[in-house]
XYZ file of C-alpha atoms in Angstrom:
514
model
C -10.777 -17.709 -16.441
C -10.728 -14.973 -13.708
C -9.665 -11.584 -15.120
C -6.302 -11.002 -12.948
C -4.673 -7.571 -12.032
C -1.912 -7.053 -14.599
C 1.937 -7.039 -13.536
C 3.293 -4.101 -15.391
C 6.823 -4.876 -16.814
C 7.452 -1.201 -17.609
C 5.923 2.172 -17.342
C 4.971 1.924 -20.934
C 2.455 -0.951 -19.893
C 0.543 1.834 -17.746
C 0.880 5.414 -19.428
C 0.677 6.911 -22.795
C 4.105 7.703 -24.084
C 3.807 11.318 -23.720
C 3.990 11.350 -19.893
C 6.578 8.445 -19.895
C 9.302 10.731 -18.946
C 7.433 12.816 -16.211
C 6.242 9.389 -14.574
C 9.883 7.783 -14.828
C 11.412 10.810 -12.993
C 8.395 10.544 -10.334
C 8.673 6.725 -9.856
C 12.494 7.020 -9.361
C 11.798 9.845 -7.075
C 9.512 7.753 -5.149
C 11.844 4.834 -4.758
C 14.593 7.153 -3.732
C 12.504 8.539 -0.970
C 11.474 4.975 0.108
C 15.187 3.917 0.665
C 15.936 7.422 2.573
C 12.980 6.672 4.746
C 13.097 3.038 5.362
C 16.970 2.007 4.594
C 16.027 -0.593 1.816
C 14.063 0.018 -1.623
C 10.590 -1.288 -2.004
C 9.990 -4.799 -3.155
C 6.787 -3.590 -5.293
C 4.706 -0.479 -6.337
C 0.937 -0.971 -5.957
C -0.988 1.592 -8.306
C -4.564 2.635 -8.858
C -6.004 5.674 -10.725
C -8.579 8.055 -10.418
C -11.271 8.454 -12.834
C -13.780 10.918 -14.823
C -17.316 10.050 -14.990
C -18.718 10.646 -18.302
C -22.270 9.956 -18.090
C -24.332 8.153 -15.123
C -24.277 10.592 -12.188
C -25.111 9.575 -8.626
C -27.019 6.391 -9.965
C -24.618 3.744 -9.279
C -25.650 3.260 -5.307
C -29.006 3.013 -6.679
C -27.653 0.143 -9.036
C -28.146 1.716 -12.643
C -25.378 1.401 -15.039
C -22.710 4.078 -15.434
C -20.048 5.111 -17.807
C -16.918 6.341 -16.245
C -13.098 6.131 -17.619
C -9.868 5.755 -15.869
C -7.369 8.970 -15.871
C -3.571 9.092 -15.696
C -3.445 10.543 -12.352
C -3.281 8.091 -9.886
C -2.060 6.521 -6.372
C 1.050 4.834 -5.944
C 2.076 2.842 -2.725
C 5.559 1.666 -2.679
C 5.952 -1.258 -0.110
C 7.998 -3.476 1.638
C 7.148 -6.766 3.215
C 8.428 -7.079 6.988
C 7.714 -10.782 7.273
C 8.668 -11.306 11.185
C 6.753 -8.146 12.203
C 3.200 -7.076 12.661
C 3.694 -3.289 12.243
C 2.243 -1.436 9.562
C 4.455 1.742 8.797
C 2.988 4.137 6.410
C 4.428 7.505 5.153
C 3.638 9.889 2.478
C 5.802 11.648 -0.149
C 3.674 15.093 0.803
C 4.721 14.546 4.777
C 3.891 18.144 5.719
C -0.029 17.505 4.815
C 0.124 13.965 5.512
C 2.265 12.840 8.474
C 3.508 9.286 9.041
C 1.688 6.859 10.754
C 2.456 3.345 12.524
C -0.100 0.631 13.906
C -0.240 -2.869 14.567
C -1.933 -5.534 12.435
C -5.376 -6.829 14.545
C -4.796 -10.066 15.927
C -6.736 -13.008 14.655
C -10.541 -12.510 14.985
C -10.462 -8.823 15.896
C -11.580 -6.099 13.764
C -9.258 -3.166 12.643
C -10.649 -0.035 14.183
C -11.254 2.957 11.919
C -12.397 6.268 13.469
C -14.567 7.330 10.553
C -15.214 10.774 12.200
C -11.774 11.598 11.880
C -10.638 12.812 8.673
C -7.259 10.916 8.868
C -5.471 10.035 5.409
C -4.239 6.740 6.726
C -7.769 5.579 7.081
C -8.075 4.843 3.484
C -5.111 2.463 3.894
C -6.739 1.047 6.748
C -10.115 0.863 4.877
C -8.381 -1.455 2.015
C -6.586 -3.489 4.608
C -9.818 -4.124 6.697
C -11.649 -4.984 3.385
C -9.041 -7.517 2.722
C -9.379 -8.806 6.177
C -13.122 -9.005 6.525
C -14.121 -9.978 2.621
C -11.410 -12.465 1.867
C -11.076 -14.106 5.576
C -7.656 -14.265 4.765
C -4.791 -14.179 7.658
C -2.894 -11.208 7.276
C 0.346 -12.197 8.422
C 3.232 -9.850 7.634
C 4.102 -6.255 8.370
C 4.698 -3.644 5.691
C 6.494 -0.462 5.061
C 4.729 1.818 2.834
C 5.245 5.123 1.012
C 2.183 6.666 -0.617
C 2.189 9.277 -3.391
C -0.728 10.549 -5.256
C -1.365 12.691 -8.302
C -5.503 12.667 -7.994
C -6.242 16.006 -6.491
C -8.277 15.506 -3.484
C -11.819 17.000 -3.120
C -11.803 17.225 -6.973
C -14.173 14.614 -7.602
C -12.065 12.365 -9.499
C -11.899 9.574 -6.914
C -8.688 10.217 -4.824
C -10.338 8.126 -2.121
C -11.344 5.035 -4.126
C -7.908 5.059 -5.975
C -6.371 5.011 -2.452
C -8.217 2.241 -1.039
C -8.256 -0.044 -4.222
C -4.063 0.483 -4.316
C -4.027 -0.147 -0.730
C -6.100 -3.222 -0.588
C -4.169 -4.346 -3.650
C -1.218 -3.767 -1.794
C -2.182 -5.924 0.925
C -3.081 -8.764 -0.966
C 0.205 -8.851 -2.923
C 2.425 -8.514 0.215
C 0.736 -11.372 1.559
C 1.220 -13.674 -0.941
C -1.632 -13.424 -3.308
C -0.123 -14.283 -6.866
C -3.148 -13.530 -8.826
C -5.439 -10.688 -7.530
C -8.990 -11.193 -9.288
C -10.063 -7.881 -10.316
C -13.727 -8.054 -9.344
C -12.981 -9.513 -5.979
C -10.620 -6.428 -5.687
C -13.520 -4.443 -6.797
C -16.144 -5.776 -4.624
C -13.983 -5.596 -1.381
C -12.875 -2.116 -2.184
C -16.603 -0.891 -2.282
C -17.523 -2.208 1.074
C -13.912 -0.989 2.282
C -14.505 2.625 1.613
C -17.702 2.600 3.326
C -15.766 2.131 6.538
C -14.328 5.741 6.264
C -17.822 7.202 6.389
C -19.326 7.416 2.586
C -21.522 5.035 1.703
C -20.996 4.992 -2.002
C -21.875 2.789 -4.823
C -19.406 0.889 -6.805
C -18.398 3.377 -9.919
C -15.192 4.694 -8.585
C -13.943 1.449 -7.585
C -14.819 -0.272 -10.843
C -13.233 2.606 -12.808
C -10.245 2.437 -11.031
C -9.441 -1.145 -11.313
C -11.229 -2.442 -14.230
C -10.408 0.089 -16.732
C -8.299 -0.522 -20.012
C -6.284 2.358 -21.841
C -8.227 4.076 -24.624
C -11.720 2.852 -23.631
C -14.101 3.833 -21.601
C -16.117 1.504 -19.280
C -19.894 0.547 -19.221
C -20.458 -0.628 -15.956
C -23.415 -2.832 -14.688
C -24.290 -3.591 -11.101
C -27.226 -6.140 -11.359
C -27.511 -9.153 -11.791
C -23.916 -8.650 -10.787
C -20.821 -6.688 -11.117
C -20.096 -6.509 -14.911
C -17.913 -4.016 -16.646
C -16.789 -3.831 -20.483
C -14.739 -1.407 -22.657
C -16.569 1.022 -24.591
C -14.771 2.854 -27.465
C -15.909 6.020 -29.148
C -16.734 6.051 -32.863
C -15.186 8.278 -35.304
C -16.763 11.849 -35.194
C -16.591 15.063 -37.055
C -15.095 17.285 -35.940
C -12.438 15.089 -33.904
C -13.381 15.527 -30.231
C -11.825 14.705 -26.777
C -12.689 15.121 -23.186
C -11.668 18.001 -21.089
C -11.460 18.187 -17.370
C -11.338 21.625 -15.522
C -11.333 22.119 -11.790
C -13.211 24.472 -9.888
C -10.640 24.537 -7.006
C -13.740 24.256 -4.613
C -12.890 21.500 -2.641
C -15.721 19.058 -2.296
C -14.593 16.148 -0.020
C -17.609 14.042 0.327
C -16.040 12.253 3.296
C -16.225 15.539 5.319
C -19.486 17.011 3.689
C -21.249 13.619 3.614
C -24.066 13.900 6.100
C -25.503 16.899 4.484
C -24.411 15.993 0.924
C -23.467 12.644 -0.425
C -25.023 10.287 2.434
C -27.878 12.413 2.351
C -28.568 11.762 -1.433
C -28.103 7.802 -0.565
C -30.703 8.080 2.071
C -33.200 10.128 -0.057
C -32.965 7.656 -2.822
C -33.590 4.626 -0.377
C -36.420 6.356 1.353
C -37.789 7.042 -2.150
C -37.964 3.601 -2.857
C -39.534 2.581 0.292
C -42.334 5.316 0.061
C -42.932 4.633 -3.635
C -43.353 0.717 -2.875
C -46.082 1.540 -0.348
C -47.636 3.867 -2.700
C -47.898 1.776 -5.631
C -49.064 -1.313 -3.440
C -46.298 -3.695 -4.099
C -47.116 -7.099 -2.373
C -43.302 -8.635 -1.913
C -41.008 -6.544 0.083
C -38.330 -4.828 -2.023
C -35.221 -7.113 -2.272
C -32.102 -6.836 -0.300
C -29.425 -5.942 -2.479
C -25.772 -4.652 -2.699
C -26.716 -0.899 -2.393
C -25.573 0.964 0.630
C -28.693 0.416 2.890
C -29.690 -2.615 1.096
C -32.665 -1.315 -0.696
C -32.739 0.606 -3.995
C -34.476 2.621 -6.726
C -33.473 -0.185 -8.975
C -34.907 -2.757 -6.632
C -38.144 -0.844 -6.424
C -38.142 -0.799 -10.503
C -37.809 -4.631 -10.881
C -40.442 -5.420 -8.263
C -42.741 -3.035 -9.561
C -42.527 -4.503 -13.185
C -42.204 -8.004 -11.951
C -45.334 -7.856 -10.252
C -47.491 -5.713 -12.662
C -46.544 -7.205 -15.890
C -45.644 -10.769 -14.745
C -41.994 -10.661 -15.570
C -40.227 -13.421 -13.928
C -36.758 -11.498 -13.654
C -36.470 -7.917 -15.001
C -32.852 -8.353 -15.098
C -33.087 -9.994 -18.426
C -35.495 -7.253 -19.909
C -34.318 -5.982 -23.265
C -32.887 -2.267 -23.362
C -35.639 -0.835 -25.526
C -38.254 -2.059 -22.982
C -36.189 -1.076 -19.918
C -36.166 2.412 -21.298
C -39.912 2.139 -21.578
C -40.113 1.194 -17.950
C -37.892 3.990 -16.888
C -40.141 6.497 -18.672
C -42.993 5.064 -16.964
C -41.293 5.296 -13.526
C -41.026 9.098 -14.170
C -44.721 9.582 -14.208
C -45.198 7.339 -11.434
C -42.731 9.646 -9.492
C -44.579 12.440 -10.356
C -47.975 11.101 -9.462
C -47.238 9.631 -6.175
C -44.426 11.631 -4.532
C -45.193 15.397 -3.671
C -42.357 18.025 -4.611
C -42.117 20.030 -1.235
C -40.425 17.467 0.859
C -40.814 14.835 3.307
C -40.482 15.745 6.872
C -39.648 12.765 9.315
C -43.507 12.893 10.344
C -44.470 12.728 6.675
C -42.239 9.505 6.168
C -43.898 7.999 9.070
C -47.125 8.432 7.723
C -46.356 7.518 4.261
C -44.590 4.280 5.513
C -47.043 3.312 8.288
C -44.129 3.360 10.675
C -43.432 5.104 14.118
C -40.697 7.550 14.472
C -38.608 5.265 16.489
C -38.988 2.308 13.541
C -38.077 5.218 10.885
C -34.775 5.820 12.848
C -33.799 2.518 13.230
C -34.651 1.193 9.783
C -33.296 4.120 8.000
C -32.224 7.236 9.653
C -29.742 6.061 12.086
C -27.824 3.393 9.815
C -25.605 6.162 7.984
C -24.417 9.576 9.453
C -26.948 12.449 8.121
C -28.311 15.781 8.813
C -31.490 16.863 7.409
C -34.902 18.417 8.159
C -36.813 17.536 5.140
C -36.092 15.097 2.281
C -36.803 15.646 -1.198
C -37.810 12.402 -2.365
C -39.494 13.127 -5.630
C -36.581 15.587 -7.034
C -33.831 12.764 -6.169
C -36.111 9.870 -7.704
C -36.588 11.946 -10.874
C -33.115 12.599 -11.425
C -31.993 8.767 -10.744
C -34.776 7.296 -13.501
C -34.114 10.241 -16.014
C -30.268 9.764 -15.562
C -30.686 5.978 -15.971
C -32.086 6.617 -19.111
C -29.621 8.995 -20.472
C -26.869 6.384 -19.765
C -29.006 3.842 -22.086
C -29.276 6.450 -24.551
C -25.662 7.401 -24.398
C -24.486 3.862 -24.994
C -26.882 3.176 -27.768
C -25.421 6.084 -29.904
C -22.117 4.797 -29.190
C -23.096 1.377 -30.217
C -25.551 2.163 -33.242
C -24.062 5.737 -34.177
C -26.254 8.023 -37.041
C -25.088 7.938 -40.440
C -23.682 11.035 -40.301
C -20.416 11.584 -38.122
C -21.301 15.014 -37.535
C -24.439 14.534 -35.442
C -22.992 12.157 -32.970
C -20.921 14.670 -31.006
C -24.015 16.717 -31.211
C -26.203 14.353 -29.688
C -23.778 12.751 -27.126
C -23.066 16.699 -25.702
C -26.865 17.094 -25.566
C -27.026 14.377 -23.314
C -24.123 15.476 -21.085
C -25.853 19.008 -20.876
C -29.197 17.443 -19.826
C -27.371 15.797 -16.886
C -25.958 18.920 -15.778
C -29.457 20.455 -15.918
C -31.027 17.334 -13.860
C -27.998 17.599 -11.302
C -28.689 21.437 -10.751
C -32.559 21.371 -10.902
C -33.308 17.897 -9.129
C -30.102 16.356 -7.429
C -28.872 19.667 -6.204
C -25.205 18.670 -6.334
C -23.968 21.309 -8.350
C -22.775 24.803 -7.294
C -22.240 28.480 -8.899
C -18.560 27.507 -9.730
C -19.534 24.107 -11.589
C -22.195 25.916 -13.597
C -20.256 28.893 -14.413
C -17.372 26.649 -15.983
C -20.153 24.862 -17.710
C -21.426 27.980 -19.267
C -17.992 29.301 -20.133
C -17.248 26.195 -21.887
C -20.688 26.227 -24.060
C -19.978 29.774 -25.144
C -16.435 28.631 -26.439
C -17.524 25.643 -28.202
C -18.156 22.684 -26.104
C -20.805 20.314 -27.216
C -21.380 18.656 -23.799
C -20.549 20.311 -20.072
C -21.288 18.616 -16.987
C -20.236 18.091 -13.402
C -18.362 15.012 -12.650
C -18.190 13.084 -9.582
C -20.088 13.858 -6.352
C -20.443 17.541 -7.330
C -20.954 20.457 -4.664
C -17.287 21.607 -6.210
C -14.632 19.634 -7.728
C -14.435 19.196 -11.550
C -16.304 19.121 -14.762
C -16.137 17.161 -17.892
C -16.548 18.489 -21.259
C -16.888 16.766 -24.731
C -15.060 19.360 -27.152
C -14.032 19.576 -30.765
C -10.247 19.067 -30.745
C -9.846 22.262 -32.673
C -11.652 24.160 -30.051
C -9.697 22.991 -26.783
C -7.180 26.119 -27.133
C -9.852 28.750 -27.379
C -11.662 27.034 -24.541
C -8.875 26.907 -22.283
C -8.268 30.817 -22.831
C -12.041 31.258 -22.062
C -11.629 29.635 -18.719
C -8.337 31.318 -17.893
C -9.828 34.943 -18.614
C -13.203 34.421 -17.652
C -12.982 32.177 -14.373
C -9.327 31.582 -13.064
C -7.618 34.940 -13.327
C -10.816 36.620 -12.200
C -11.340 34.102 -9.121
C -7.769 33.521 -8.304
C -5.630 36.453 -9.621
C -2.352 35.218 -8.190
C -2.731 31.888 -9.684
C 0.539 30.409 -10.600
C 1.177 28.874 -14.109
C 1.965 25.656 -12.685
C -1.639 25.713 -10.736
C -3.194 26.871 -13.873
C -1.747 23.961 -15.820
C -3.125 21.415 -13.266
C -6.410 23.328 -13.392
C -7.509 21.797 -17.194
C -6.450 18.513 -18.346
C -7.149 17.023 -21.904
C -7.779 13.273 -20.876
C -7.771 10.385 -23.029
C -8.958 7.132 -21.062
C -6.235 5.474 -19.086
C -5.371 2.139 -17.742
C -6.505 0.533 -14.472
C -4.825 -1.172 -11.466
C -1.366 -2.712 -11.837
C 1.324 -3.804 -10.003
C 5.058 -3.312 -10.597
C 8.027 -5.280 -9.056
C 11.054 -2.981 -8.625
C 13.826 -3.774 -10.385
C 17.293 -2.735 -8.535
C 17.328 0.832 -7.774
C 15.200 2.118 -10.844
C 12.690 1.430 -13.314
C 12.833 -1.383 -16.156
């Protein structure tokens, strides 16, 4: 039986008890604002959360496993269906930053236009709508009135864009009579949808937003097909929690994509192609769901299937798979040089012309670069994939001493940050500073989370040291860099987070909440 997006009957189905009061006020305010704008109350509210990634950074688009968890911060879309209309009206509670928009549904057979070069907030709703239109081939026949409210900070690396796109696609499906929305179908169409706004991401963010369950992290696999299962943390001594801290350096991947996010996607794809050539693979790399249809995971599987006579590497046991990743790290060091590749170098390595390089690779997504650091990017991907497996293995088979587990998990997170800083170059001075301050104050593991280049950090912290950590950040980072920071802003900067619930729908009852 398919796993269906749940319908919530109360806010207790969505949020932990300690935030119900705050959320009740927020949801009632949303409904009141909707009535003020549109004259009637909404029929339902579509909700999708942001996420924090615990381990597995920048490897989902290479089709390796990741381990995120949903957070309580989310995107809400209050929706009223307008049956005899073809118009979509969308407003935002923060109208000064996000002005109201209106557009018409595309006619049957036409494509909904999205200008990916324009950083326009309503594009994320359009992306979800277009994903439903193109992926499900359903006829969207009704107009919609929508009011959006989001608490996932933009540019913080907590996937506000994925939350918005997932909530939008869910809203469109519900408005058009889809009673049971399949979670996996929603994730897959949201992955493709978000690429229409200019970022060619993997599927971690959408999987965490839709598939998460409260009190559990999520172990997400992309091969042979999308699969996610809840992951629980064993008892640890001392008791630990995850703490998220913002740099307040905006890192909007949709704006910086050509030089940051998209460039890393391109470098990983080119690394796969060059390695395939250097290693003398007979078969072409398989076309897969990665952003450019070719991935380091495809290179990984093809290499060992050819050299070791494996029928399908998808079924290789974890211990052997770890050995393969370690071998690939050495193959990268032996076959890719460290000072980067110019376009001419790439043409020489691949045996193709500059025109072919552009048509097969460089022109397919927006990028800006003169030199491509294939060795460093591939090293990060393979070692990070190994770290995810090591992390998961520790959770599944914890050491005899509960005191050892948090230290070992923290060490893996610290290694990830080192790799992001040295090999993937997606950290920044502010991220590094928050991590160093945290470790000095007692964090066991500290690393950037999300795309990087700013945004947020995530830390595995003994519960007894959380207050000390907050003070260290307050004095050593926030008050130094932002001397006029308000108490409210400081409260937003640091969040102690437990795993939250995934996407859901709430049908409005009268003028309040059940």
